[in-house]
Amino acid sequence: MPVPGVALERLGFLTIGLFDGGDPGPGHQTTLEVIELGERLGFDSAWVRHRHLQYGISSPVAVLAAASQRTSRIELGTAVIPLGWENPLRLAEDLATVDILSGGRLNPGFSVGPPRHWAQVRGALYPDTGDSEDFSYERVARLLRFVAGETAATLPGQEGFEQFSSRVEPHSPGLRSRMWYGGASLASAKWAGENGVNFLVSSVVKAEESDDFASVQLSHIRAFRGAHPAGPAARVSQGLVVIPTDSASPAQREKYAAYVAARTPRTAAPIGPERLLFARDIVGPSDEIAAELYAHPAFREVTEVAFALPFTFGHEDYVQILTDMATKLGPALGWAPRA
């Protein structure tokens, strides 16, 4: 567990893949360049968010397919795919295909529940089946069964000149062990543990048992591991927005400080009927960030992290932040870059 003198084992980063709606190509290329940079800097993993009907990555599986051909070592993850928008069988095919193309580096993260803004999108998404769609954990269970290679359909095997399989093809044997659930509640944490997936601890949680973000995040980690067959060895990745400023210019430091100041008020108390708690962004020199992380009770429970890049910054900002993460903050946490 990361405490001073004990090394953080795995360092990753997360990007939303922002682009210009009038000219989306450059933004997607920048996302791929950021992932390539992450590999050169020695990061263990690169994760992409998922945004529908917005100006961020709407097809993370396609983006990671491209990234798999421009990298050779770094693991590639989604944080997270909302399954309410997906057909589990078709998604299982896409995930297995990209995992094979990447050489077994895909780490798919997912979540369940009705699609966001359900009333506004259901007519376009499920015009005929909206009332019968199942957005419960069973939708995740179907995906996990298909990825694991369980029977998807009873087909004849041979039909004329065509050969059929009863399972999703292609099948990638190791993919099931690299499936992640992104949860914001105790119920999700326990479900993830009981169903033997890895757990992405969200930077937005439900204030169910406390109004203190770190305490809630810690409770989710412990509930997950308490329900997981692997117990304390079950994989958990912590998500926070972390902005090191070691090599930042004065203008960048001013911009970063303004960004954090604008977002800080929402971290003061739970918001809305779901009582959502937002993590406070951490900005400053790497040694100060490391000290703050060591004081964070949830950080002390994990051995890997995926620090989120701020959504609205420019490419040169991401280069500076990632470089400082890999060369300053990571080593301050005992982490060493991969060769």
Short mmCIF file of C-alpha atoms in Angstrom, two decimals:
data_model
loop_
_atom_site.label_atom_id
_atom_site.label_comp_id
_atom_site.label_asym_id
_atom_site.label_seq_id
_atom_site.Cartn_x
_atom_site.Cartn_y
_atom_site.Cartn_z
CA MET A 1 0.00 0.00 0.00
CA PRO A 2 1.46 3.41 -0.94
CA VAL A 3 2.98 5.01 2.12
CA PRO A 4 6.33 6.80 2.20
CA GLY A 5 8.95 4.15 1.47
CA VAL A 6 6.54 1.76 -0.30
CA ALA A 7 6.38 2.15 -4.07
CA LEU A 8 3.28 2.86 -6.09
CA GLU A 9 3.21 -0.06 -8.52
CA ARG A 10 1.25 1.24 -11.53
CA LEU A 11 0.79 4.78 -12.86
CA GLY A 12 -1.81 5.62 -15.50
CA PHE A 13 -3.60 8.64 -16.89
CA LEU A 14 -7.08 9.37 -18.21
CA THR A 15 -8.13 11.72 -21.02
CA ILE A 16 -11.53 12.76 -22.39
CA GLY A 17 -10.20 13.25 -25.92
CA LEU A 18 -11.69 16.70 -26.48
CA PHE A 19 -12.23 17.81 -30.09
CA ASP A 20 -13.73 20.66 -32.13
CA GLY A 21 -17.17 19.74 -33.44
CA GLY A 22 -16.51 21.64 -36.67
CA ASP A 23 -13.16 19.92 -37.26
CA PRO A 24 -12.93 16.75 -35.15
CA GLY A 25 -9.88 15.22 -36.81
CA PRO A 26 -7.13 17.16 -35.00
CA GLY A 27 -8.59 16.42 -31.58
CA HIS A 28 -8.65 12.70 -32.23
CA GLN A 29 -5.09 12.80 -33.53
CA THR A 30 -4.02 14.70 -30.42
CA THR A 31 -5.53 11.98 -28.23
CA LEU A 32 -3.48 9.35 -30.06
CA GLU A 33 -0.35 11.49 -29.71
CA VAL A 34 -0.97 11.83 -25.97
CA ILE A 35 -1.22 8.04 -25.64
CA GLU A 36 2.01 7.63 -27.64
CA LEU A 37 3.69 10.15 -25.35
CA GLY A 38 2.47 8.21 -22.32
CA GLU A 39 4.14 5.08 -23.60
CA ARG A 40 7.43 6.90 -24.26
CA LEU A 41 7.35 8.34 -20.75
CA GLY A 42 6.90 4.86 -19.26
CA PHE A 43 3.29 5.06 -18.02
CA ASP A 44 1.70 1.70 -17.31
CA SER A 45 -1.71 2.58 -18.72
CA ALA A 46 -3.68 5.14 -20.72
CA TRP A 47 -7.44 5.43 -20.29
CA VAL A 48 -10.06 7.26 -22.33
CA ARG A 49 -13.42 8.55 -21.16
CA HIS A 50 -16.66 7.99 -23.05
CA ARG A 51 -18.98 10.84 -24.06
CA HIS A 52 -22.14 10.54 -26.19
CA LEU A 53 -23.54 13.53 -28.08
CA GLN A 54 -20.71 15.68 -26.73
CA TYR A 55 -17.31 16.84 -27.98
CA GLY A 56 -15.30 14.05 -26.38
CA ILE A 57 -14.59 10.47 -27.44
CA SER A 58 -17.86 8.75 -28.37
CA SER A 59 -16.23 5.54 -29.62
CA PRO A 60 -13.38 4.66 -27.26
CA VAL A 61 -13.05 1.15 -28.68
CA ALA A 62 -12.34 2.59 -32.14
CA VAL A 63 -9.87 5.13 -30.73
CA LEU A 64 -8.05 2.43 -28.77
CA ALA A 65 -7.94 0.21 -31.86
CA ALA A 66 -5.98 3.00 -33.54
CA ALA A 67 -3.83 3.51 -30.43
CA SER A 68 -3.02 -0.20 -30.34
CA GLN A 69 -1.31 0.13 -33.71
CA ARG A 70 0.76 3.14 -32.63
CA THR A 71 1.98 1.67 -29.32
CA SER A 72 3.48 -1.64 -28.25
CA ARG A 73 3.54 -1.81 -24.45
CA ILE A 74 1.20 0.57 -22.63
CA GLU A 75 -2.13 -0.88 -21.48
CA LEU A 76 -5.24 0.75 -22.97
CA GLY A 77 -8.43 1.23 -20.95
CA THR A 78 -11.91 2.72 -21.07
CA ALA A 79 -13.20 4.65 -18.05
CA VAL A 80 -15.95 3.96 -18.55
CA ILE A 81 -18.29 2.64 -21.27
CA PRO A 82 -21.92 3.17 -20.17
CA LEU A 83 -23.56 -0.12 -21.14
CA GLY A 84 -26.99 1.47 -21.46
CA TRP A 85 -25.84 2.63 -24.90
CA GLU A 86 -24.47 -0.77 -25.94
CA ASN A 87 -25.51 -4.21 -27.08
CA PRO A 88 -23.43 -6.55 -24.90
CA LEU A 89 -22.88 -9.15 -27.61
CA ARG A 90 -21.72 -6.63 -30.21
CA LEU A 91 -19.54 -4.85 -27.65
CA ALA A 92 -17.95 -8.18 -26.67
CA GLU A 93 -16.98 -8.72 -30.33
CA ASP A 94 -15.42 -5.27 -30.57
CA LEU A 95 -13.53 -5.58 -27.29
CA ALA A 96 -12.08 -8.98 -28.16
CA THR A 97 -11.02 -7.74 -31.59
CA VAL A 98 -9.15 -4.76 -30.16
CA ASP A 99 -7.62 -6.89 -27.42
CA ILE A 100 -6.20 -9.24 -30.03
CA LEU A 101 -4.96 -6.33 -32.17
CA SER A 102 -3.23 -4.84 -29.12
CA GLY A 103 -1.56 -8.07 -28.08
CA GLY A 104 -3.66 -8.43 -24.93
CA ARG A 105 -3.37 -4.87 -23.59
CA LEU A 106 -7.04 -3.84 -23.43
CA ASN A 107 -8.61 -3.01 -20.04
CA PRO A 108 -12.31 -2.32 -20.67
CA GLY A 109 -14.12 -0.40 -17.94
CA PHE A 110 -17.91 -0.12 -17.93
CA SER A 111 -20.93 0.94 -15.89
CA VAL A 112 -24.69 0.34 -15.95
CA GLY A 113 -27.86 2.32 -15.51
CA PRO A 114 -30.17 4.15 -17.91
CA PRO A 115 -28.41 6.35 -20.46
CA ARG A 116 -27.80 9.89 -19.30
CA HIS A 117 -30.61 12.25 -20.38
CA TRP A 118 -32.72 9.17 -21.02
CA ALA A 119 -35.93 11.05 -21.82
CA GLN A 120 -34.16 13.05 -24.52
CA VAL A 121 -32.21 10.20 -26.16
CA ARG A 122 -34.46 7.15 -25.91
CA GLY A 123 -36.32 7.99 -29.13
CA ALA A 124 -33.08 7.91 -31.10
CA LEU A 125 -31.37 5.12 -29.15
CA TYR A 126 -34.20 2.64 -28.52
CA PRO A 127 -37.27 3.87 -30.43
CA ASP A 128 -38.99 0.47 -30.34
CA THR A 129 -37.59 -1.22 -27.22
CA GLY A 130 -37.10 1.59 -24.70
CA ASP A 131 -39.69 0.21 -22.27
CA SER A 132 -38.20 -3.28 -22.27
CA GLU A 133 -34.47 -2.54 -22.14
CA ASP A 134 -32.74 -3.89 -19.02
CA PHE A 135 -30.26 -1.39 -17.59
CA SER A 136 -29.51 -3.41 -14.45
CA TYR A 137 -26.35 -5.31 -13.49
CA GLU A 138 -27.64 -8.18 -15.65
CA ARG A 139 -26.55 -6.17 -18.69
CA VAL A 140 -22.98 -6.28 -17.34
CA ALA A 141 -23.30 -9.97 -16.53
CA ARG A 142 -24.25 -10.68 -20.15
CA LEU A 143 -21.18 -8.84 -21.37
CA LEU A 144 -18.93 -10.73 -18.95
CA ARG A 145 -20.37 -14.09 -20.05
CA PHE A 146 -19.81 -13.29 -23.72
CA VAL A 147 -16.25 -12.08 -23.11
CA ALA A 148 -15.52 -15.22 -21.10
CA GLY A 149 -16.55 -17.37 -24.06
CA GLU A 150 -19.80 -18.79 -22.71
CA THR A 151 -22.48 -19.86 -25.20
CA ALA A 152 -24.01 -16.90 -27.01
CA ALA A 153 -26.25 -18.81 -29.45
CA THR A 154 -27.02 -22.36 -30.52
CA LEU A 155 -25.87 -22.48 -34.13
CA PRO A 156 -25.44 -25.42 -36.50
CA GLY A 157 -21.65 -25.38 -36.64
CA GLN A 158 -21.45 -26.11 -40.36
CA GLU A 159 -23.98 -24.72 -42.81
CA GLY A 160 -23.03 -25.20 -46.40
CA PHE A 161 -19.63 -23.60 -46.86
CA GLU A 162 -19.93 -21.46 -43.72
CA GLN A 163 -18.64 -22.30 -40.26
CA PHE A 164 -20.40 -20.97 -37.13
CA SER A 165 -19.37 -20.71 -33.47
CA SER A 166 -21.58 -20.88 -30.41
CA ARG A 167 -19.48 -18.24 -28.64
CA VAL A 168 -18.53 -14.67 -29.50
CA GLU A 169 -15.69 -14.54 -31.98
CA PRO A 170 -12.91 -13.68 -31.89
CA HIS A 171 -12.31 -14.99 -28.40
CA SER A 172 -9.48 -13.43 -26.37
CA PRO A 173 -8.81 -15.78 -23.42
CA GLY A 174 -7.22 -13.25 -21.03
CA LEU A 175 -9.70 -10.42 -21.56
CA ARG A 176 -12.15 -11.46 -18.84
CA SER A 177 -9.49 -10.96 -16.17
CA ARG A 178 -8.91 -7.39 -17.40
CA MET A 179 -12.54 -6.21 -17.20
CA TRP A 180 -13.22 -3.29 -14.85
CA TYR A 181 -16.32 -1.79 -13.27
CA GLY A 182 -16.49 1.94 -12.57
CA GLY A 183 -18.59 2.44 -9.46
CA ALA A 184 -19.78 5.39 -7.41
CA SER A 185 -21.81 3.55 -4.78
CA LEU A 186 -21.43 0.82 -2.17
CA ALA A 187 -23.80 -1.41 -4.15
CA SER A 188 -21.60 -1.12 -7.23
CA ALA A 189 -18.45 -1.79 -5.22
CA LYS A 190 -19.95 -4.95 -3.73
CA TRP A 191 -21.35 -6.13 -7.08
CA ALA A 192 -17.94 -5.70 -8.73
CA GLY A 193 -16.30 -7.72 -5.99
CA GLU A 194 -18.88 -10.49 -6.00
CA ASN A 195 -18.57 -10.82 -9.78
CA GLY A 196 -14.80 -10.93 -9.87
CA VAL A 197 -14.02 -7.86 -11.94
CA ASN A 198 -11.49 -5.13 -11.22
CA PHE A 199 -12.70 -1.85 -9.73
CA LEU A 200 -12.25 1.74 -10.88
CA VAL A 201 -12.87 4.01 -7.91
CA SER A 202 -14.61 7.10 -9.23
CA SER A 203 -13.68 10.73 -8.59
CA VAL A 204 -17.45 11.27 -8.21
CA VAL A 205 -19.15 9.20 -5.51
CA LYS A 206 -22.50 9.01 -3.75
CA ALA A 207 -22.45 10.34 -0.20
CA GLU A 208 -24.26 7.37 1.30
CA GLU A 209 -22.47 6.94 4.61
CA SER A 210 -20.41 10.13 4.90
CA ASP A 211 -20.05 13.66 3.52
CA ASP A 212 -16.27 13.25 3.37
CA PHE A 213 -15.08 12.23 -0.10
CA ALA A 214 -11.96 10.36 0.99
CA SER A 215 -13.92 8.36 3.57
CA VAL A 216 -16.53 7.35 0.97
CA GLN A 217 -13.88 6.34 -1.56
CA LEU A 218 -12.13 4.30 1.12
CA SER A 219 -15.37 2.53 2.06
CA HIS A 220 -15.91 1.55 -1.60
CA ILE A 221 -12.45 0.05 -1.86
CA ARG A 222 -12.91 -1.99 1.30
CA ALA A 223 -16.42 -3.12 0.34
CA PHE A 224 -15.13 -4.25 -3.06
CA ARG A 225 -12.23 -6.23 -1.68
CA GLY A 226 -14.38 -7.64 1.07
CA ALA A 227 -16.68 -9.16 -1.57
CA HIS A 228 -14.01 -10.18 -4.10
CA PRO A 229 -12.66 -13.75 -4.15
CA ALA A 230 -9.09 -12.36 -4.27
CA GLY A 231 -9.68 -10.26 -1.16
CA PRO A 232 -6.90 -7.70 -0.50
CA ALA A 233 -5.20 -8.70 -3.77
CA ALA A 234 -8.17 -7.62 -5.91
CA ARG A 235 -7.18 -4.85 -8.33
CA VAL A 236 -8.40 -1.32 -7.59
CA SER A 237 -7.39 1.82 -9.47
CA GLN A 238 -7.98 5.20 -7.86
CA GLY A 239 -9.15 8.13 -9.96
CA LEU A 240 -8.35 11.76 -9.08
CA VAL A 241 -7.56 14.93 -11.03
CA VAL A 242 -3.90 15.67 -10.33
CA ILE A 243 -1.98 18.57 -11.93
CA PRO A 244 1.77 18.78 -11.20
CA THR A 245 3.32 22.16 -11.97
CA ASP A 246 7.06 21.48 -11.64
CA SER A 247 7.95 22.50 -15.20
CA ALA A 248 4.85 24.61 -15.92
CA SER A 249 5.29 28.16 -17.18
CA PRO A 250 3.92 31.06 -15.13
CA ALA A 251 1.00 31.34 -17.58
CA GLN A 252 0.24 27.63 -17.23
CA ARG A 253 0.34 27.80 -13.44
CA GLU A 254 -2.08 30.71 -13.49
CA LYS A 255 -4.43 28.83 -15.82
CA TYR A 256 -4.27 25.67 -13.71
CA ALA A 257 -4.97 27.58 -10.51
CA ALA A 258 -7.97 29.28 -12.08
CA TYR A 259 -9.29 25.93 -13.33
CA VAL A 260 -9.06 24.35 -9.89
CA ALA A 261 -10.56 27.41 -8.17
CA ALA A 262 -13.59 27.33 -10.48
CA ARG A 263 -14.22 23.64 -9.74
CA THR A 264 -13.53 23.65 -6.01
CA PRO A 265 -16.93 24.99 -4.79
CA ARG A 266 -18.69 21.84 -6.02
CA THR A 267 -16.52 19.74 -3.68
CA ALA A 268 -17.81 21.40 -0.50
CA ALA A 269 -20.95 19.30 -0.01
CA PRO A 270 -23.08 16.60 -1.67
CA ILE A 271 -24.98 17.81 -4.74
CA GLY A 272 -28.48 16.96 -5.98
CA PRO A 273 -30.93 14.19 -5.07
CA GLU A 274 -28.26 11.54 -5.58
CA ARG A 275 -25.98 13.37 -3.12
CA LEU A 276 -22.96 13.29 -5.42
CA LEU A 277 -19.59 14.15 -3.94
CA PHE A 278 -16.81 15.41 -6.22
CA ALA A 279 -13.13 14.91 -5.51
CA ARG A 280 -11.07 18.06 -5.05
CA ASP A 281 -8.49 18.63 -7.78
CA ILE A 282 -4.89 18.51 -6.57
CA VAL A 283 -2.49 21.04 -8.11
CA GLY A 284 1.07 22.09 -7.24
CA PRO A 285 4.66 20.85 -7.20
CA SER A 286 5.05 17.09 -7.21
CA ASP A 287 6.51 16.86 -3.72
CA GLU A 288 3.48 18.69 -2.30
CA ILE A 289 1.07 16.52 -4.31
CA ALA A 290 2.84 13.37 -3.08
CA ALA A 291 2.49 14.51 0.54
CA GLU A 292 -1.22 15.18 0.01
CA LEU A 293 -1.74 11.79 -1.60
CA TYR A 294 0.04 9.99 1.23
CA ALA A 295 -2.40 11.71 3.60
CA HIS A 296 -5.39 10.48 1.53
CA PRO A 297 -6.81 7.34 3.19
CA ALA A 298 -8.09 5.86 -0.08
CA PHE A 299 -4.75 6.34 -1.82
CA ARG A 300 -3.08 4.38 0.96
CA GLU A 301 -5.33 1.41 0.07
CA VAL A 302 -4.37 1.09 -3.61
CA THR A 303 -1.28 0.12 -5.58
CA GLU A 304 -2.30 1.72 -8.88
CA VAL A 305 -3.81 5.02 -10.01
CA ALA A 306 -5.19 6.62 -13.18
CA PHE A 307 -4.84 10.38 -12.78
CA ALA A 308 -7.34 12.33 -14.90
CA LEU A 309 -6.12 15.08 -17.20
CA PRO A 310 -8.19 18.28 -17.02
CA PHE A 311 -10.79 18.31 -19.78
CA THR A 312 -10.23 21.69 -21.38
CA PHE A 313 -6.46 22.16 -21.55
CA GLY A 314 -4.30 22.33 -24.67
CA HIS A 315 -1.88 19.76 -26.05
CA GLU A 316 1.17 21.61 -24.73
CA ASP A 317 -0.39 21.54 -21.25
CA TYR A 318 -0.92 17.79 -21.42
CA VAL A 319 2.68 17.28 -22.52
CA GLN A 320 3.91 19.27 -19.52
CA ILE A 321 1.56 17.56 -17.04
CA LEU A 322 2.31 14.03 -18.25
CA THR A 323 6.04 14.70 -18.34
CA ASP A 324 5.97 15.98 -14.76
CA MET A 325 3.83 13.01 -13.68
CA ALA A 326 6.32 10.55 -15.13
CA THR A 327 9.56 12.31 -14.16
CA LYS A 328 8.64 14.06 -10.90
CA LEU A 329 5.40 12.89 -9.27
CA GLY A 330 5.75 9.18 -10.08
CA PRO A 331 9.25 8.93 -8.61
CA ALA A 332 8.09 10.95 -5.56
CA LEU A 333 5.59 8.12 -5.02
CA GLY A 334 8.26 5.46 -5.47
CA TRP A 335 7.10 4.55 -8.97
CA ALA A 336 9.57 3.80 -11.77
CA PRO A 337 8.76 4.15 -15.49
CA ARG A 338 8.49 1.04 -17.64
CA ALA A 339 11.22 0.39 -20.17
#
